[in-house]
Amino acid sequence: MRKLPIADVLPISASINGAGRLAIQGRDVREIVEEFGSPLYIYDEATIRAMCRDFVTSFREVYPQTEIEYSTKAFSNPAVLKIIEDEGLHIDVVTGGELAFALAADFPVEKINFHGNNKTRQELMEAVEAGIGRITIDSFHEIELLNEVAGELGKTQVVNLRLSPSVDPHTHRLTSTGVLDSKFGFSIETGDAEKAVDSALSQSNLDVKGLHFHLGSPLFELEPYDEAVEYVCAFAARMKYVHGLEMEEFSPGGGMAIGYLGSKLPPSIAEYATTIADSLTAACTKYGLTEPRMIIEPGRSIVGRAGVAVYTVGGIKRIPGVRTYISVDGGMGDNIRPALYEAEYEVMSVDDPTGEFFGTATIAGKFCESGDVLARDVKLPEVGPGDLLALPASGAYCVPMASNYNVQPRPAIVLVTEQSETRLIRRRETYADLLATSVYE
Ligand SMILES: *Cc1c(COP(=O)(O)O)cnc(C)c1O
């Protein structure tokens, strides 16, 4: 069997089959697309499970009291939530819609945490009424609003406080969240975090369990976690002394990177785990804190590598001495990441993954924006109309951020199971779906 190029950014079950084409769990990708249509998102169950297990094992090995909490905003689907539940993970949501989606998939409500910087009264009502496990409070307004809502419903709500530790994660400006100039969290630096602890502890319907931060994403470096854990633990020790806060739970968020390009691979999950656990253990000893239960919140790293987007090539435009544009049947409508924050992807020919280099081309989407480009200047074998191109590492933040710009129906999604079955887990939208919300007089 021929060796698969860029294997580190493809699903773990990817291979080249007897016909010389890309396969996932032994299933020929071209045949899957012929059955379910193009463009198509294909998810590999084996990769999702392997990532869940890698997180659980790597973290518990170095810090036994760890829970892994999957961020459903990275990609949510009833079939995927079943796998996540089956692997023993918790989840988080950031809107009432994501909560409704998780509840519709029968995810245990006590294992759900509600994040977000501006939850509405209605959303908080829905969450508290449903019996949600945790709410992570993000603003002074929310402390009072949630206390009021819980009071009205006659409940005591378990909460954590989201802090902003002023640590630069060295990722894209638009995906940094734990810096001083951010809409997220109570800043330790400005004194807001202390005021929030004081205020939350004084509310009669809130049970404050601990502290949380999330630095941003994707983080290819380990040092920012180390720096932020130490800083937040020093803060927790001060809050224990001054306000009597017992930090029973602690969360350093998610943001663990995945490989998008074969030339830029992230640290292993075990390396993230060791860094975070070592800093937490050391800080607890240094500041005399009881070691808290730790909650790790990966989103991208659980599903990113599991997903592959497949597009069909249409027109090819050659501008001599300038560039060659290969247009495909999807684009920013199903993957806005390159346009939004200059995300980069590998591109692979599905029909000829090991094909000889033919030329450099830019993969353009079909949407009416010049910025609708999926990948710039990628090296490809010879491709023509009707050929299939795969974008690996498309499992996170593509479909969830998809839009219906240009009234383009969003793609179907297929899960390839560990038993090599192909299961449609989201049907392709139809024109009727898109027309349904308009009001015709
Ligand atoms: C988005 C988010 C995560 C997950 O981030 P990933 O980069 O997908 O791992 C975790 N925690 C919070 C609070 C988030 O907003």
XYZ file of C-alpha atoms and ligand atoms in Angstrom:
456
model
C 0.000 0.000 0.000
C 1.253 3.492 -0.842
C 2.133 5.841 1.982
C -0.370 8.546 2.745
C 1.065 12.065 2.577
C 0.215 14.567 5.386
C -1.131 11.665 7.474
C -0.892 13.806 10.649
C -3.634 16.166 9.498
C -5.969 13.454 8.162
C -8.315 11.225 10.215
C -6.446 8.369 11.890
C -8.292 5.793 9.790
C -7.386 7.483 6.479
C -5.516 5.430 3.891
C -4.940 5.024 0.196
C -7.006 2.167 -1.187
C -6.377 -0.333 -3.957
C -7.728 2.107 -6.537
C -5.116 4.640 -5.393
C -7.764 6.934 -3.905
C -8.289 8.458 -0.468
C -10.284 6.211 1.881
C -11.604 6.686 5.413
C -11.984 3.574 7.566
C -11.599 1.624 4.342
C -14.440 3.465 2.579
C -13.584 5.053 -0.762
C -14.140 8.816 -0.430
C -15.157 9.233 -4.081
C -17.819 6.537 -3.667
C -19.128 8.216 -0.504
C -19.450 11.521 -2.375
C -21.141 9.808 -5.314
C -23.728 8.460 -2.891
C -24.311 11.541 -0.712
C -23.451 14.436 -3.020
C -20.943 17.269 -3.082
C -19.752 19.239 -1.238
C -19.713 16.819 1.657
C -18.315 16.791 5.187
C -17.127 13.340 6.235
C -16.392 12.557 9.910
C -14.392 9.592 11.173
C -15.807 8.026 14.352
C -12.470 6.373 15.179
C -10.680 9.737 15.319
C -13.313 11.336 17.574
C -13.125 8.395 19.995
C -9.324 8.320 19.920
C -9.153 12.031 20.751
C -11.633 11.687 23.632
C -9.586 8.809 25.051
C -6.299 10.635 24.561
C -7.638 13.567 26.623
C -9.145 11.413 29.382
C -6.076 9.179 29.728
C -3.380 11.821 29.304
C -4.912 14.210 31.833
C -5.977 11.630 34.445
C -2.537 10.082 34.341
C -0.992 13.332 35.571
C -4.011 14.756 37.440
C -6.602 12.118 38.439
C -9.383 14.545 39.347
C -9.921 15.753 35.790
C -13.141 15.978 33.794
C -13.014 16.531 30.035
C -15.715 18.883 28.810
C -16.255 19.055 25.058
C -17.119 22.496 23.640
C -20.064 21.736 21.381
C -19.674 24.964 19.429
C -16.764 23.324 17.593
C -19.232 20.874 16.023
C -22.490 19.554 17.325
C -24.646 16.771 16.022
C -26.810 14.178 17.813
C -24.649 11.287 16.586
C -21.456 13.007 17.688
C -22.939 13.929 21.078
C -23.761 10.229 21.581
C -20.122 9.351 20.972
C -18.984 12.124 23.342
C -21.398 10.892 26.035
C -20.357 7.311 25.481
C -16.703 8.316 26.047
C -17.705 9.820 29.411
C -17.159 13.474 28.566
C -19.104 16.490 29.782
C -20.024 19.281 27.351
C -20.390 23.040 27.269
C -22.770 25.274 25.346
C -22.730 29.030 24.745
C -26.345 29.788 23.772
C -29.856 28.624 24.543
C -29.871 27.116 21.048
C -26.831 24.958 21.725
C -28.439 23.910 25.006
C -31.701 23.002 23.253
C -29.704 21.022 20.696
C -27.859 19.088 23.423
C -31.073 18.408 25.333
C -32.795 17.224 22.146
C -29.932 14.732 21.782
C -30.689 13.562 25.371
C -27.328 14.648 26.728
C -27.398 14.433 30.566
C -28.204 17.982 31.710
C -26.098 17.743 34.874
C -23.025 17.277 32.673
C -23.617 20.543 30.786
C -21.843 23.838 31.485
C -23.170 27.127 30.086
C -20.559 29.644 28.860
C -20.978 32.951 27.046
C -20.436 36.663 27.680
C -24.035 37.802 27.275
C -26.565 35.149 28.211
C -30.082 36.562 28.163
C -32.602 36.262 30.984
C -34.563 33.858 28.779
C -31.508 31.653 28.191
C -30.653 31.617 31.900
C -34.267 30.689 32.719
C -34.163 27.798 30.258
C -30.849 26.559 31.654
C -31.734 26.776 35.355
C -35.166 25.284 34.731
C -33.626 22.352 32.853
C -31.321 21.708 35.830
C -28.041 22.528 34.100
C -24.917 21.333 35.938
C -22.899 24.568 35.803
C -23.136 28.124 34.603
C -19.896 30.007 34.054
C -20.608 33.654 34.847
C -18.967 36.226 32.611
C -20.166 39.682 33.782
C -21.418 41.701 36.772
C -24.781 41.999 35.038
C -24.995 38.219 34.856
C -24.196 37.719 38.571
C -27.309 39.660 39.553
C -29.498 38.430 36.701
C -28.725 34.771 37.381
C -29.209 35.175 41.120
C -32.612 36.689 40.415
C -33.593 33.985 37.908
C -32.497 31.173 40.251
C -34.456 32.830 43.064
C -37.604 33.055 40.945
C -37.312 29.360 40.130
C -36.590 28.474 43.760
C -33.208 26.943 42.959
C -29.582 27.325 43.977
C -27.399 27.348 40.849
C -23.852 25.995 40.827
C -21.581 28.526 39.111
C -17.977 29.261 38.226
C -16.505 32.667 37.409
C -14.710 33.326 34.139
C -11.528 35.322 34.648
C -9.316 37.154 32.219
C -5.691 36.564 33.224
C -4.069 39.054 30.767
C -1.987 36.349 29.105
C -1.241 36.564 25.385
C -1.654 33.113 23.807
C 0.224 34.107 20.613
C -2.547 33.090 18.276
C -4.592 35.171 15.815
C -5.841 38.506 17.224
C -9.432 37.455 16.512
C -9.119 34.190 18.453
C -7.361 35.545 21.573
C -9.710 35.714 24.557
C -7.688 35.889 27.777
C -5.935 39.205 27.099
C -6.773 42.470 28.897
C -8.507 43.976 25.860
C -11.167 41.248 25.488
C -14.934 41.129 25.865
C -14.615 37.891 27.877
C -14.183 37.424 31.608
C -13.461 39.428 34.763
C -9.996 40.940 34.600
C -7.703 40.129 37.513
C -5.448 43.035 36.522
C -8.151 45.730 36.804
C -9.567 44.439 40.106
C -12.850 43.335 38.503
C -12.175 39.676 39.272
C -11.950 40.346 42.998
C -15.151 42.416 42.916
C -16.863 39.572 41.054
C -15.763 36.980 43.636
C -17.002 39.208 46.453
C -20.318 39.870 44.740
C -20.974 36.269 43.643
C -20.231 34.896 47.126
C -22.799 37.251 48.624
C -25.693 36.105 46.352
C -28.131 33.844 48.141
C -29.063 31.689 45.121
C -25.578 31.044 43.714
C -23.199 28.306 44.825
C -19.724 29.425 43.694
C -17.590 26.344 42.995
C -14.553 27.827 41.343
C -12.663 29.730 38.704
C -12.241 29.443 34.962
C -10.245 31.037 32.172
C -9.877 30.346 28.456
C -6.937 31.889 26.634
C -7.964 31.519 22.999
C -7.372 29.059 20.226
C -5.518 27.342 18.684
C -2.572 27.432 21.111
C 0.545 25.859 19.660
C 2.597 26.955 22.688
C 2.474 25.519 26.218
C 3.930 28.473 28.166
C 0.737 30.595 28.137
C -1.112 27.837 30.065
C 1.709 27.624 32.595
C 1.774 31.394 33.091
C -2.020 31.729 33.422
C -2.451 28.756 35.813
C 0.153 30.199 38.188
C -1.413 33.690 38.032
C -4.981 32.468 38.626
C -3.897 30.220 41.520
C -2.130 33.174 43.174
C -5.402 35.088 42.768
C -7.415 32.139 44.180
C -5.177 32.033 47.257
C -5.725 35.748 47.843
C -9.493 35.298 47.424
C -9.461 32.446 49.929
C -7.718 34.641 52.489
C -9.722 37.828 51.870
C -13.193 36.495 50.946
C -13.189 32.855 52.050
C -13.468 31.490 48.493
C -12.872 27.730 48.344
C -11.759 26.888 44.802
C -13.194 23.366 44.513
C -13.128 23.522 40.702
C -10.622 25.019 38.349
C -10.678 25.228 34.562
C -7.860 26.394 32.285
C -10.287 26.204 29.315
C -9.524 24.611 25.968
C -7.690 25.867 22.913
C -5.419 22.884 22.313
C -4.272 23.070 18.712
C -4.548 20.561 15.901
C -2.426 20.181 12.798
C -3.865 22.054 9.828
C -0.618 22.014 7.880
C 1.748 19.061 7.789
C 4.597 21.524 8.418
C 3.093 22.940 11.636
C 2.051 20.278 14.124
C 0.946 20.990 17.724
C 2.309 19.491 20.960
C 0.769 16.135 21.943
C -2.209 16.064 24.329
C 0.121 14.465 26.893
C 2.396 17.515 26.663
C -0.513 19.909 27.256
C -1.616 17.692 30.155
C 1.813 17.584 31.788
C 2.323 21.342 31.500
C -1.102 22.185 32.932
C -1.038 19.548 35.695
C 2.516 20.434 36.759
C 1.730 24.138 37.021
C -1.489 23.480 38.915
C 0.117 21.075 41.379
C 3.092 23.378 41.911
C 0.884 26.448 42.383
C -1.374 24.643 44.875
C 1.655 23.656 46.940
C 3.175 27.132 46.702
C -0.020 28.932 47.734
C -1.382 26.364 50.199
C -4.487 25.508 48.157
C -6.312 22.183 48.241
C -5.963 20.624 44.772
C -9.245 21.365 42.963
C -11.170 19.210 40.518
C -9.890 20.246 37.073
C -12.083 20.737 34.024
C -10.469 20.752 30.568
C -12.567 22.142 27.715
C -11.307 20.973 24.320
C -13.464 21.670 21.277
C -11.358 21.868 18.135
C -8.949 19.137 19.202
C -11.724 16.545 19.701
C -13.362 16.904 16.266
C -11.026 18.962 14.055
C -8.925 16.141 12.711
C -11.925 13.814 12.412
C -13.567 15.891 9.672
C -12.696 16.157 5.997
C -14.481 18.497 3.581
C -14.760 17.267 -0.001
C -15.478 19.566 -2.947
C -15.939 19.055 -6.674
C -13.771 21.040 -9.064
C -15.589 23.225 -11.601
C -13.941 25.926 -13.691
C -10.213 26.607 -13.747
C -8.924 30.087 -14.557
C -5.292 30.566 -15.531
C -3.870 34.101 -15.393
C -0.441 33.769 -17.024
C 2.377 34.913 -14.775
C -0.070 35.658 -11.951
C -2.094 32.740 -10.547
C -4.297 29.762 -11.318
C -7.725 29.672 -9.678
C -9.458 26.332 -9.243
C -13.125 26.910 -8.356
C -15.018 24.412 -6.217
C -18.698 23.936 -5.360
C -18.433 25.201 -1.744
C -16.372 27.859 -0.009
C -16.942 30.538 2.626
C -20.584 29.488 3.024
C -19.454 26.207 4.606
C -15.959 27.256 5.773
C -15.433 30.893 6.657
C -12.213 30.339 8.603
C -9.748 31.354 5.850
C -11.724 34.561 5.148
C -12.330 35.326 8.823
C -8.907 34.708 10.318
C -6.552 33.673 7.585
C -6.770 29.992 8.492
C -4.641 27.763 6.293
C -5.407 24.281 4.983
C -3.757 21.501 3.084
C -5.565 20.441 -0.079
C -5.445 16.890 -1.352
C -6.642 15.284 -4.538
C -9.117 12.559 -3.520
C -8.526 10.665 -6.753
C -4.749 10.931 -6.669
C -3.430 11.731 -3.172
C 0.150 10.804 -4.034
C 0.007 12.342 -7.500
C 3.040 13.951 -9.024
C 3.299 17.738 -8.580
C 1.755 19.521 -11.566
C 1.366 23.112 -10.455
C 0.474 25.630 -7.769
C -3.116 26.800 -7.548
C -5.489 28.789 -5.358
C -8.735 27.084 -4.401
C -11.615 29.526 -4.809
C -15.128 29.069 -3.476
C -18.319 29.767 -5.402
C -19.584 32.657 -3.279
C -19.758 36.252 -4.444
C -16.738 37.619 -2.540
C -13.154 37.957 -3.726
C -12.098 36.863 -0.230
C -13.871 33.547 -0.768
C -10.714 31.494 -1.060
C -10.238 28.184 0.798
C -6.490 27.809 0.306
C -3.841 29.905 -1.410
C -0.991 28.668 -3.567
C -1.245 24.966 -2.817
C 0.736 22.349 -4.702
C -1.404 19.855 -6.592
C -1.208 17.087 -9.144
C -3.089 17.710 -12.396
C -6.799 18.243 -11.676
C -9.725 19.030 -13.927
C -13.473 19.606 -13.763
C -15.278 16.826 -11.895
C -12.237 15.873 -9.820
C -12.631 15.853 -6.034
C -10.479 17.894 -3.645
C -10.316 17.228 0.097
C -9.602 19.803 2.824
C -8.379 17.820 5.840
C -8.802 19.075 9.429
C -12.213 20.563 8.616
C -14.050 19.002 11.542
C -14.162 22.052 13.824
C -15.724 25.493 13.329
C -16.581 24.951 9.642
C -20.137 23.580 9.513
C -21.133 25.317 12.806
C -20.148 28.701 11.338
C -21.702 27.939 7.955
C -24.151 30.415 6.496
C -26.691 30.498 3.716
C -24.995 33.408 1.953
C -26.100 33.565 -1.677
C -28.995 31.265 -0.651
C -26.674 28.308 -0.891
C -27.918 25.200 0.947
C -25.448 23.933 3.545
C -23.723 20.586 2.860
C -24.673 17.143 4.101
C -22.577 15.378 6.744
C -21.688 11.698 6.788
C -20.168 9.755 9.682
C -17.984 6.772 8.848
C -18.371 4.416 11.803
C -15.729 2.150 13.288
C -17.569 -0.693 11.538
C -16.951 1.074 8.179
C -20.598 2.034 7.745
C -21.471 5.383 6.216
C -24.253 7.139 8.118
C -25.908 10.355 6.977
C -25.953 12.475 10.178
C -27.134 15.729 8.659
C -29.029 15.910 5.383
C -28.168 18.502 2.766
C -30.382 21.573 2.975
C -32.882 22.102 0.187
C -34.141 25.286 -1.421
C -37.399 24.594 0.423
C -35.551 24.748 3.780
C -34.142 28.128 2.858
C -37.426 29.524 1.562
C -39.350 28.340 4.620
C -38.525 31.251 6.942
C -39.483 34.045 4.533
C -42.946 35.525 4.869
C -44.817 35.680 1.543
C -47.870 37.907 1.367
C -14.500 27.870 22.462
C -14.194 27.588 23.878
C -13.505 26.432 24.217
C -12.986 25.445 23.206
O -11.993 25.992 22.410
P -11.221 25.053 21.374
O -10.235 25.927 20.734
O -12.219 24.584 20.390
O -10.606 23.974 22.147
C -13.309 26.158 25.560
N -13.745 27.006 26.525
C -14.411 28.144 26.213
C -14.883 29.010 27.307
C -14.659 28.473 24.895
O -15.306 29.593 24.605
